Amino acid sequence: MDAMRVGIIGLGTVGSGVVKILEEHADLLARRTGRTIEIVKVAVRDLNKPRAVSLPSGMVTDDPMSVATHPEVDVVVELIGGLKPARELLQAAIEAGKHVVTANKALLCEHGPDLFPLARDRNLCIAFEAAVAGGCPIIHVLSQAMTGNQITAIQAILNGTSNFILTEMYHRDQPYADAVKEAQRMGYAEADPALDVDGTDAAQKLGILVQLAFGARFTPDQFIVEGLDTIELADLQYADELGYAVKLLATARLVDGALEMHTQPTLVRHEKPIAQVDGPYNMIALEGDAVGRTWFSGMGAGQMATASAVVADLVDIAVGRAQLTYPHLTLQSSDPAIKLHPAEGIERRYYLRFNVEDRPHVMADITHVLGEMEISIASVIQHEAPEPDEVSLPGPPIVPLVIMTHRTTEGQVRQASAKLAALKCVREPRVCMPVSD
Ligand code: NAP
Ligand code: HSE
């Protein structure tokens, strides 16, 4: 049987999973492709680290460039993450005539525009199903199954770690820091978990989906990106009381020919499918003009789910399918007609929470600021503070105040938040989240 020879750079969470699948399903994959998929070389950073998989001696090196350019390698699988040295390795692999498979969304987001033409010019493909939503095959969906549609909206949970953290905090009462550690232990988090919780990872993935769906390239520095850092358990509880779950939502929507894009913790009504996605799962809700609304869900992070997507790309290359679809349809053209909607003009409802002094005129001061900004209040929660006693601190008690607004713009709510912050009666924390209607 003809062999497709693979070099793997990175043998961490995902790399080990890929080796496991290629070993355990060797016969199955050979039957499906009519070829054997053989691992020829593997690169790691530290040769002395204990590994979850055992490989023949001599196969593993700490020189990744020797794998990228190895004369016996047909396909290079990059699973080290980050920009350096991943970019140089991918470029060298392509220049040496190799197809590439990668799970590295940071790299595609930053260097896709240089690397894709390089591969296309040589009739090679860069396959990246694992880069967005782990085991949920959304890249295949957008680049193949949905190509008859003008996509009009994407609303998605794209970061498994932050969804896992929100779920652990709310359903298991786990403190934020413990939930982050657990996500790292489970292999969901990035090498730098700040990228998961500050919204960067989800925003990079949204950028890739937007390029496939709308043919337009926007990077996270061009749209609203917010993470979980201001959210507390109290917000998840107030949201629940109001009938909502809090999700780190990545959204792109065509409004009057311009694209609204944002990645933010967002209140989503409990009954919506995306509100019910828990743990490390992702969901992508797509709207197409022909197909209507569709939902895709699966594990967004984790060893075997992500490895499953990498191996699917290898199979696509082995049978020649990826060479037909990836280079010609994906990430190649920019649609100059699509502009980004200015953030200030995006219209939504908002959830606001701040601590306030519990004394006369406070509510009047706050509603005055909102009224000045033409922001209409939809509902208010202020629970009673305990009556002061002899051990209470001097001054008025401090109570949390939650306000749900009617539709307003991001610009108005930002200005109102700045004015509210300047009021003597308003104290930290100050939380502001949009509501998805
Ligand atoms: P990881 O567990 O940290 O593994 C990284 C691997 O790369 C390690 O084996 C490391 O070697 C190796 N490495 C790093 N720098 C290297 C260098 N300069 N030369 C040679 N080897 C090097 O990371 P991971 O979670 O598997 O993630 C890999 C990629 O998949 C990232 O792009 C990530 O964003 C993406 N991804 C991950 C998941 C997930 O759930 N984990 C899901 C989707 C996508 P040592 O082992 O010797 O340190
Ligand atoms: N750290 C990422 C996440 C891995 O949690 O979603 C999958 O890309």
Short mmCIF file of C-alpha atoms and ligand atoms in Angstrom, two decimals:
data_model
loop_
_atom_site.label_atom_id
_atom_site.label_comp_id
_atom_site.label_asym_id
_atom_site.label_seq_id
_atom_site.Cartn_x
_atom_site.Cartn_y
_atom_site.Cartn_z
CA MET A 1 0.00 0.00 0.00
CA ASP A 2 1.17 3.52 -0.81
CA ALA A 3 2.18 5.43 2.33
CA MET A 4 1.53 9.07 3.27
CA ARG A 5 4.45 10.06 5.50
CA VAL A 6 3.79 12.47 8.33
CA GLY A 7 6.10 14.65 10.46
CA ILE A 8 4.60 15.94 13.71
CA ILE A 9 5.97 19.05 15.43
CA GLY A 10 4.73 19.10 19.03
CA LEU A 11 3.86 16.11 21.18
CA GLY A 12 1.86 17.79 23.95
CA THR A 13 -1.88 17.46 24.57
CA VAL A 14 -2.99 17.45 20.92
CA GLY A 15 0.16 15.89 19.39
CA SER A 16 -0.07 12.87 21.73
CA GLY A 17 -3.75 12.48 20.82
CA VAL A 18 -2.90 12.46 17.11
CA VAL A 19 -0.26 9.77 17.62
CA LYS A 20 -2.78 7.69 19.62
CA ILE A 21 -5.42 7.86 16.87
CA LEU A 22 -2.93 7.13 14.07
CA GLU A 23 -1.69 4.08 16.01
CA GLU A 24 -5.04 2.76 17.27
CA HIS A 25 -6.93 3.33 14.00
CA ALA A 26 -4.12 2.46 11.60
CA ASP A 27 -6.14 -0.33 9.90
CA LEU A 28 -9.36 1.67 9.80
CA LEU A 29 -7.61 4.68 8.28
CA ALA A 30 -5.85 2.47 5.71
CA ARG A 31 -9.21 0.97 4.68
CA ARG A 32 -10.74 4.44 4.38
CA THR A 33 -7.91 6.04 2.44
CA GLY A 34 -6.39 3.11 0.58
CA ARG A 35 -3.04 4.27 2.00
CA THR A 36 -1.11 3.91 5.20
CA ILE A 37 -0.52 7.05 7.27
CA GLU A 38 2.94 6.67 8.76
CA ILE A 39 4.62 8.87 11.33
CA VAL A 40 8.20 9.41 10.16
CA LYS A 41 9.54 12.11 12.49
CA VAL A 42 8.36 13.94 15.62
CA ALA A 43 9.80 17.11 17.20
CA VAL A 44 9.51 18.19 20.83
CA ARG A 45 11.18 20.92 22.87
CA ASP A 46 12.43 18.75 25.73
CA LEU A 47 13.67 15.26 24.82
CA ASN A 48 13.76 14.20 28.47
CA LYS A 49 10.12 14.90 29.29
CA PRO A 50 7.98 11.80 30.01
CA ARG A 51 5.46 11.21 27.19
CA ALA A 52 1.93 9.81 27.08
CA VAL A 53 2.84 7.84 23.93
CA SER A 54 5.92 5.79 23.14
CA LEU A 55 7.67 6.18 19.81
CA PRO A 56 10.68 4.29 18.36
CA SER A 57 14.05 5.71 19.42
CA GLY A 58 15.53 7.90 16.73
CA MET A 59 12.10 9.12 15.60
CA VAL A 60 11.96 12.00 18.10
CA THR A 61 14.15 15.10 17.78
CA ASP A 62 14.39 18.51 19.40
CA ASP A 63 15.13 20.13 16.03
CA PRO A 64 11.68 21.07 14.62
CA MET A 65 13.14 22.50 11.39
CA SER A 66 14.57 19.09 10.53
CA VAL A 67 10.99 17.72 10.66
CA ALA A 68 9.52 20.62 8.67
CA THR A 69 11.98 20.03 5.84
CA HIS A 70 12.60 16.27 6.17
CA PRO A 71 12.93 14.72 2.69
CA GLU A 72 10.82 11.69 3.67
CA VAL A 73 7.93 13.75 5.07
CA ASP A 74 4.90 14.46 2.82
CA VAL A 75 2.74 16.28 5.40
CA VAL A 76 3.86 18.40 8.35
CA VAL A 77 1.52 18.62 11.35
CA GLU A 78 2.27 21.73 13.45
CA LEU A 79 1.05 21.38 17.04
CA ILE A 80 3.35 23.63 19.05
CA GLY A 81 1.13 26.74 19.08
CA GLY A 82 2.14 30.43 19.17
CA LEU A 83 3.72 32.52 16.43
CA LYS A 84 7.44 31.77 16.82
CA PRO A 85 8.90 29.49 15.60
CA ALA A 86 5.61 28.12 14.16
CA ARG A 87 5.53 30.65 11.31
CA GLU A 88 9.10 29.91 10.13
CA LEU A 89 8.44 26.17 10.40
CA LEU A 90 5.27 26.32 8.31
CA GLN A 91 6.90 28.52 5.70
CA ALA A 92 9.88 26.16 5.46
CA ALA A 93 7.58 23.12 5.19
CA ILE A 94 5.58 24.72 2.36
CA GLU A 95 8.71 25.85 0.54
CA ALA A 96 9.96 22.25 0.84
CA GLY A 97 6.75 21.11 -0.94
CA LYS A 98 4.82 19.71 2.03
CA HIS A 99 1.14 19.97 2.85
CA VAL A 100 0.55 21.36 6.32
CA VAL A 101 -2.01 20.60 9.02
CA THR A 102 -2.24 22.99 11.97
CA ALA A 103 -4.43 23.65 15.02
CA ASN A 104 -2.85 27.06 15.53
CA LYS A 105 -5.50 29.80 15.26
CA ALA A 106 -3.15 32.50 16.58
CA LEU A 107 -0.80 31.78 13.68
CA LEU A 108 -3.56 31.70 11.04
CA CYS A 109 -5.07 34.90 12.37
CA GLU A 110 -1.74 36.75 12.27
CA HIS A 111 0.10 35.16 9.34
CA GLY A 112 -2.65 33.46 7.28
CA PRO A 113 -2.51 36.20 4.61
CA ASP A 114 1.20 35.42 3.95
CA LEU A 115 1.08 31.64 4.35
CA PHE A 116 -2.04 30.79 2.32
CA PRO A 117 -0.85 32.30 -0.98
CA LEU A 118 2.52 30.62 -0.47
CA ALA A 119 0.79 27.23 -0.26
CA ARG A 120 -1.69 27.97 -3.07
CA ASP A 121 1.05 28.97 -5.49
CA ARG A 122 2.61 25.52 -4.97
CA ASN A 123 -0.71 23.63 -5.11
CA LEU A 124 -0.32 22.68 -1.47
CA CYS A 125 -2.86 23.02 1.27
CA ILE A 126 -2.88 24.29 4.82
CA ALA A 127 -5.64 22.35 6.58
CA PHE A 128 -6.87 23.74 9.90
CA GLU A 129 -10.10 22.06 11.03
CA ALA A 130 -8.66 21.75 14.57
CA ALA A 131 -7.96 25.49 14.82
CA VAL A 132 -11.60 26.46 15.45
CA ALA A 133 -14.01 24.69 17.81
CA GLY A 134 -11.81 21.60 18.34
CA GLY A 135 -13.85 18.53 17.44
CA CYS A 136 -16.83 20.38 15.97
CA PRO A 137 -16.20 20.38 12.19
CA ILE A 138 -17.17 23.97 11.51
CA ILE A 139 -14.40 24.64 8.97
CA HIS A 140 -15.73 21.86 6.75
CA VAL A 141 -19.27 23.17 7.24
CA LEU A 142 -18.41 26.72 6.20
CA SER A 143 -15.97 25.91 3.41
CA GLN A 144 -17.99 23.08 1.89
CA ALA A 145 -21.53 22.53 3.13
CA MET A 146 -22.64 26.19 3.30
CA THR A 147 -21.08 27.56 0.14
CA GLY A 148 -24.46 28.04 -1.53
CA ASN A 149 -25.44 30.61 1.08
CA GLN A 150 -24.74 34.20 1.90
CA ILE A 151 -24.07 33.79 5.59
CA THR A 152 -25.85 36.56 7.48
CA ALA A 153 -24.89 35.83 11.10
CA ILE A 154 -22.54 33.79 13.25
CA GLN A 155 -23.12 33.54 16.99
CA ALA A 156 -20.77 31.18 18.77
CA ILE A 157 -19.14 29.88 21.89
CA LEU A 158 -15.60 29.35 20.59
CA ASN A 159 -13.48 28.99 23.70
CA GLY A 160 -13.88 25.74 25.62
CA THR A 161 -11.82 26.91 28.59
CA SER A 162 -13.91 29.98 29.38
CA ASN A 163 -17.16 28.07 28.90
CA PHE A 164 -15.82 25.39 31.24
CA ILE A 165 -14.87 28.07 33.80
CA LEU A 166 -18.32 29.72 33.67
CA THR A 167 -19.98 26.31 34.06
CA GLU A 168 -17.77 25.25 36.99
CA MET A 169 -18.29 28.57 38.76
CA TYR A 170 -22.05 28.57 38.40
CA HIS A 171 -23.03 24.90 38.65
CA ARG A 172 -20.30 23.62 40.96
CA ASP A 173 -19.60 26.72 43.06
CA GLN A 174 -15.94 26.49 42.13
CA PRO A 175 -13.87 29.67 42.60
CA TYR A 176 -12.60 31.23 39.36
CA ALA A 177 -8.91 30.46 40.02
CA ASP A 178 -9.65 26.77 40.76
CA ALA A 179 -11.70 26.45 37.57
CA VAL A 180 -8.80 27.90 35.52
CA LYS A 181 -6.40 25.37 37.09
CA GLU A 182 -8.80 22.52 36.34
CA ALA A 183 -9.08 23.65 32.68
CA GLN A 184 -5.28 23.57 32.47
CA ARG A 185 -5.13 20.13 34.08
CA MET A 186 -7.70 18.82 31.59
CA GLY A 187 -5.61 20.14 28.67
CA TYR A 188 -8.27 22.63 27.49
CA ALA A 189 -6.34 25.84 28.14
CA GLU A 190 -3.73 27.49 25.93
CA ALA A 191 -0.10 27.45 27.09
CA ASP A 192 -0.90 31.00 28.28
CA PRO A 193 -4.46 30.70 29.69
CA ALA A 194 -4.77 34.51 29.68
CA LEU A 195 -5.56 34.16 25.96
CA ASP A 196 -8.57 31.98 26.82
CA VAL A 197 -10.06 34.17 29.54
CA ASP A 198 -9.35 37.60 27.99
CA GLY A 199 -11.33 36.73 24.84
CA THR A 200 -8.32 36.70 22.45
CA ASP A 201 -8.58 33.01 21.53
CA ALA A 202 -12.30 33.26 20.75
CA ALA A 203 -11.73 36.48 18.79
CA GLN A 204 -8.97 34.87 16.68
CA LYS A 205 -11.31 31.97 15.90
CA LEU A 206 -14.13 34.39 15.03
CA GLY A 207 -11.72 36.13 12.64
CA ILE A 208 -11.12 32.82 10.83
CA LEU A 209 -14.85 31.99 10.60
CA VAL A 210 -15.61 35.49 9.33
CA GLN A 211 -13.03 35.14 6.60
CA LEU A 212 -14.60 31.87 5.47
CA ALA A 213 -18.18 33.10 5.78
CA PHE A 214 -17.89 36.67 4.51
CA GLY A 215 -14.59 36.75 2.62
CA ALA A 216 -13.49 39.64 4.84
CA ARG A 217 -10.45 39.73 7.11
CA PHE A 218 -10.72 41.46 10.47
CA THR A 219 -8.31 40.96 13.35
CA PRO A 220 -9.13 41.14 17.10
CA ASP A 221 -7.58 44.62 17.40
CA GLN A 222 -10.33 45.92 15.06
CA PHE A 223 -13.44 44.82 16.97
CA ILE A 224 -14.73 44.65 20.58
CA VAL A 225 -12.95 41.90 22.53
CA GLU A 226 -13.67 41.46 26.23
CA GLY A 227 -12.96 38.57 28.56
CA LEU A 228 -14.18 37.13 31.82
CA ASP A 229 -12.01 39.33 34.03
CA THR A 230 -14.79 41.61 35.31
CA ILE A 231 -17.38 38.85 35.77
CA GLU A 232 -18.12 37.51 39.26
CA LEU A 233 -20.32 34.68 40.50
CA ALA A 234 -22.84 37.36 41.53
CA ASP A 235 -23.31 38.30 37.84
CA LEU A 236 -24.08 34.70 36.90
CA GLN A 237 -26.63 34.60 39.75
CA TYR A 238 -28.30 37.91 38.85
CA ALA A 239 -28.39 36.89 35.19
CA ASP A 240 -30.11 33.64 36.20
CA GLU A 241 -32.63 35.56 38.31
CA LEU A 242 -33.42 37.62 35.19
CA GLY A 243 -33.78 34.47 33.02
CA TYR A 244 -30.37 34.43 31.34
CA ALA A 245 -27.08 32.49 31.25
CA VAL A 246 -23.75 34.30 30.76
CA LYS A 247 -21.65 33.05 27.81
CA LEU A 248 -18.48 34.34 26.19
CA LEU A 249 -20.16 34.93 22.81
CA ALA A 250 -18.35 35.60 19.56
CA THR A 251 -20.70 37.30 17.14
CA ALA A 252 -20.55 38.50 13.54
CA ARG A 253 -23.71 39.81 11.93
CA LEU A 254 -24.43 41.58 8.67
CA VAL A 255 -26.43 44.74 9.40
CA ASP A 256 -27.19 47.02 6.45
CA GLY A 257 -24.24 45.61 4.52
CA ALA A 258 -21.71 46.21 7.35
CA LEU A 259 -20.39 43.58 9.72
CA GLU A 260 -20.98 43.89 13.45
CA MET A 261 -18.28 41.92 15.27
CA HIS A 262 -17.68 41.41 18.96
CA THR A 263 -16.45 38.81 21.45
CA GLN A 264 -17.85 39.55 24.91
CA PRO A 265 -19.44 37.91 27.95
CA THR A 266 -23.10 38.19 27.02
CA LEU A 267 -26.46 37.44 28.62
CA VAL A 268 -28.35 34.80 26.62
CA ARG A 269 -31.93 33.74 27.42
CA HIS A 270 -31.96 30.30 29.10
CA GLU A 271 -34.26 28.77 26.48
CA LYS A 272 -31.85 29.48 23.57
CA PRO A 273 -29.76 26.45 22.49
CA ILE A 274 -26.48 28.33 22.95
CA ALA A 275 -27.32 29.12 26.61
CA GLN A 276 -27.49 25.39 27.32
CA VAL A 277 -23.95 24.60 26.12
CA ASP A 278 -21.89 23.74 29.19
CA GLY A 279 -18.35 22.65 30.06
CA PRO A 280 -15.66 22.59 27.35
CA TYR A 281 -18.29 22.36 24.58
CA ASN A 282 -18.54 24.91 21.78
CA MET A 283 -21.57 25.83 19.70
CA ILE A 284 -21.75 27.77 16.46
CA ALA A 285 -25.14 29.10 15.36
CA LEU A 286 -25.06 30.04 11.68
CA GLU A 287 -27.68 31.86 9.66
CA GLY A 288 -27.59 31.48 5.90
CA ASP A 289 -29.99 33.11 3.45
CA ALA A 290 -30.91 29.74 1.93
CA VAL A 291 -30.46 27.26 4.77
CA GLY A 292 -31.90 29.43 7.55
CA ARG A 293 -30.70 28.84 11.14
CA THR A 294 -28.35 25.94 11.91
CA TRP A 295 -26.52 24.92 15.08
CA PHE A 296 -23.30 22.91 15.36
CA SER A 297 -21.90 21.72 18.65
CA GLY A 298 -19.05 19.57 19.94
CA MET A 299 -16.07 19.54 22.29
CA GLY A 300 -14.23 22.82 21.71
CA ALA A 301 -11.06 21.76 23.48
CA GLY A 302 -9.40 18.64 24.77
CA GLN A 303 -6.94 16.08 23.56
CA MET A 304 -8.92 13.52 21.60
CA ALA A 305 -11.60 15.82 20.16
CA THR A 306 -8.95 18.13 18.76
CA ALA A 307 -6.81 15.23 17.56
CA SER A 308 -9.90 13.85 15.79
CA ALA A 309 -10.03 17.04 13.69
CA VAL A 310 -6.29 16.89 12.90
CA VAL A 311 -6.59 13.28 11.73
CA ALA A 312 -9.64 14.13 9.60
CA ASP A 313 -7.48 16.72 7.82
CA LEU A 314 -4.76 14.09 7.31
CA VAL A 315 -7.35 11.73 5.80
CA ASP A 316 -8.60 14.53 3.52
CA ILE A 317 -5.03 15.07 2.31
CA ALA A 318 -4.40 11.32 1.92
CA VAL A 319 -7.38 10.93 -0.42
CA GLY A 320 -6.81 14.25 -2.22
CA ARG A 321 -9.97 15.92 -0.89
CA ALA A 322 -8.21 18.71 0.99
CA GLN A 323 -6.20 19.64 -2.12
CA LEU A 324 -9.50 20.23 -3.94
CA THR A 325 -11.26 22.21 -1.23
CA TYR A 326 -8.86 24.01 1.10
CA PRO A 327 -6.65 25.91 -1.38
CA HIS A 328 -9.39 27.10 -3.66
CA LEU A 329 -12.18 28.06 -1.35
CA THR A 330 -10.71 29.14 1.92
CA LEU A 331 -9.15 32.34 3.14
CA GLN A 332 -8.16 33.47 -0.30
CA SER A 333 -10.17 36.51 -1.16
CA SER A 334 -11.11 39.62 0.71
CA ASP A 335 -14.44 41.20 -0.07
CA PRO A 336 -13.67 44.92 -0.15
CA ALA A 337 -17.38 45.69 -0.05
CA ILE A 338 -17.75 44.47 3.53
CA LYS A 339 -16.84 47.07 6.11
CA LEU A 340 -16.78 46.74 9.87
CA HIS A 341 -19.68 48.43 11.66
CA PRO A 342 -18.26 51.10 14.06
CA ALA A 343 -18.39 49.69 17.61
CA GLU A 344 -20.09 52.82 19.04
CA GLY A 345 -23.10 52.33 16.78
CA ILE A 346 -23.84 48.69 17.70
CA GLU A 347 -27.33 48.52 19.23
CA ARG A 348 -28.23 46.10 22.00
CA ARG A 349 -29.76 45.83 25.47
CA TYR A 350 -27.30 45.92 28.39
CA TYR A 351 -26.90 44.50 31.90
CA LEU A 352 -25.21 46.91 34.32
CA ARG A 353 -24.09 46.09 37.87
CA PHE A 354 -22.36 48.35 40.35
CA ASN A 355 -22.21 48.80 44.08
CA VAL A 356 -23.99 51.89 45.35
CA GLU A 357 -24.43 53.73 48.62
CA ASP A 358 -27.83 52.85 50.10
CA ARG A 359 -29.11 56.37 50.88
CA PRO A 360 -31.61 58.95 49.56
CA HIS A 361 -31.14 60.39 46.02
CA VAL A 362 -28.83 57.60 44.80
CA MET A 363 -31.38 56.03 42.46
CA ALA A 364 -32.35 59.53 41.26
CA ASP A 365 -28.68 60.38 40.49
CA ILE A 366 -28.22 57.14 38.54
CA THR A 367 -31.45 57.37 36.56
CA HIS A 368 -30.62 61.01 35.80
CA VAL A 369 -27.33 59.95 34.13
CA LEU A 370 -29.07 57.20 32.16
CA GLY A 371 -31.86 59.58 31.18
CA GLU A 372 -29.34 62.19 29.99
CA MET A 373 -27.85 59.53 27.72
CA GLU A 374 -31.33 58.59 26.43
CA ILE A 375 -30.97 55.12 27.97
CA SER A 376 -34.27 53.63 29.06
CA ILE A 377 -34.38 51.21 32.04
CA ALA A 378 -36.15 47.87 31.48
CA SER A 379 -35.79 46.42 35.00
CA VAL A 380 -33.91 46.92 38.27
CA ILE A 381 -32.77 44.57 41.04
CA GLN A 382 -31.72 45.95 44.39
CA HIS A 383 -31.94 43.49 47.26
CA GLU A 384 -32.31 44.89 50.79
CA ALA A 385 -29.08 45.44 52.72
CA PRO A 386 -28.99 44.18 56.31
CA GLU A 387 -29.97 46.90 58.82
CA PRO A 388 -26.82 48.60 60.22
CA ASP A 389 -25.87 47.55 63.76
CA GLU A 390 -23.28 48.75 66.27
CA VAL A 391 -20.43 46.84 64.51
CA SER A 392 -21.25 48.26 61.04
CA LEU A 393 -18.75 50.59 59.38
CA PRO A 394 -19.59 54.31 59.51
CA GLY A 395 -21.33 55.78 56.46
CA PRO A 396 -24.20 54.44 54.38
CA PRO A 397 -24.37 50.69 53.67
CA ILE A 398 -23.18 49.56 50.21
CA VAL A 399 -25.55 47.44 48.11
CA PRO A 400 -25.32 45.93 44.63
CA LEU A 401 -27.60 47.48 42.01
CA VAL A 402 -28.43 45.69 38.76
CA ILE A 403 -30.05 47.52 35.85
CA MET A 404 -31.27 46.01 32.59
CA THR A 405 -31.62 48.61 29.86
CA HIS A 406 -33.80 48.75 26.77
CA ARG A 407 -31.99 48.88 23.42
CA THR A 408 -29.26 51.49 23.26
CA THR A 409 -25.92 51.85 21.53
CA GLU A 410 -22.47 50.75 22.68
CA GLY A 411 -21.39 54.40 22.44
CA GLN A 412 -24.21 55.63 24.70
CA VAL A 413 -23.64 52.89 27.27
CA ARG A 414 -19.88 53.59 27.36
CA GLN A 415 -20.49 57.29 27.96
CA ALA A 416 -23.10 56.54 30.60
CA SER A 417 -20.73 54.09 32.34
CA ALA A 418 -18.01 56.76 32.48
CA LYS A 419 -20.46 59.29 33.96
CA LEU A 420 -21.79 56.77 36.49
CA ALA A 421 -18.23 55.90 37.54
CA ALA A 422 -17.68 59.56 38.37
CA LEU A 423 -20.65 59.67 40.80
CA LYS A 424 -19.66 59.61 44.48
CA CYS A 425 -22.45 57.13 45.27
CA VAL A 426 -21.23 54.53 42.73
CA ARG A 427 -18.49 52.10 43.78
CA GLU A 428 -16.66 49.22 42.17
CA PRO A 429 -17.15 46.65 40.82
CA ARG A 430 -18.72 48.07 37.67
CA VAL A 431 -19.88 45.41 35.26
CA CYS A 432 -21.43 46.01 31.84
CA MET A 433 -22.49 43.15 29.57
CA PRO A 434 -24.60 43.16 26.41
CA VAL A 435 -27.74 41.05 26.13
CA SER A 436 -28.31 38.83 23.13
CA ASP A 437 -31.94 39.07 22.00
P1 NAP B 1 0.95 21.73 24.49
O1 NAP B 1 0.30 20.65 25.27
O2 NAP B 1 1.58 22.86 25.22
O3 NAP B 1 2.03 21.05 23.54
C1 NAP B 1 2.94 21.79 22.78
C2 NAP B 1 3.99 20.84 22.25
O4 NAP B 1 4.86 21.56 21.39
C3 NAP B 1 4.86 20.21 23.33
O5 NAP B 1 5.09 18.86 23.03
C4 NAP B 1 6.19 20.99 23.23
O6 NAP B 1 7.31 20.24 23.55
C5 NAP B 1 6.21 21.29 21.74
N1 NAP B 1 7.00 22.47 21.43
C6 NAP B 1 6.81 23.74 21.84
N2 NAP B 1 7.76 24.55 21.32
C7 NAP B 1 8.55 23.76 20.56
C8 NAP B 1 9.69 23.99 19.76
N3 NAP B 1 10.21 25.21 19.63
N4 NAP B 1 10.24 22.95 19.13
C9 NAP B 1 9.74 21.70 19.23
N5 NAP B 1 8.63 21.41 19.97
C10 NAP B 1 8.06 22.43 20.62
O7 NAP B 1 -0.09 22.41 23.47
P2 NAP B 1 -1.43 21.77 22.90
O8 NAP B 1 -2.54 22.00 23.88
O9 NAP B 1 -1.20 20.41 22.40
O10 NAP B 1 -1.74 22.79 21.71
C11 NAP B 1 -1.07 22.70 20.47
C12 NAP B 1 -1.79 23.58 19.45
O11 NAP B 1 -3.13 23.12 19.32
C13 NAP B 1 -1.91 25.06 19.82
O12 NAP B 1 -1.84 25.83 18.64
C14 NAP B 1 -3.31 25.18 20.42
O13 NAP B 1 -3.86 26.48 20.30
C15 NAP B 1 -4.04 24.19 19.53
N6 NAP B 1 -5.27 23.64 20.10
C16 NAP B 1 -5.25 23.06 21.33
C17 NAP B 1 -6.41 22.51 21.83
C18 NAP B 1 -6.46 21.88 23.18
O14 NAP B 1 -7.54 21.51 23.62
N7 NAP B 1 -5.34 21.71 23.88
C19 NAP B 1 -7.58 22.54 21.07
C20 NAP B 1 -7.55 23.13 19.79
C21 NAP B 1 -6.39 23.68 19.31
P3 NAP B 1 7.58 19.69 25.03
O15 NAP B 1 6.49 18.69 25.26
O16 NAP B 1 8.93 19.07 24.97
O17 NAP B 1 7.48 20.88 25.93
N1 HSE B 2 -7.73 26.81 24.57
C1 HSE B 2 -8.68 26.56 23.54
C2 HSE B 2 -10.08 26.53 24.15
C3 HSE B 2 -8.36 25.26 22.88
O1 HSE B 2 -10.19 26.42 25.38
O2 HSE B 2 -11.05 26.61 23.41
C4 HSE B 2 -9.17 25.03 21.64
O3 HSE B 2 -8.79 25.90 20.62
#
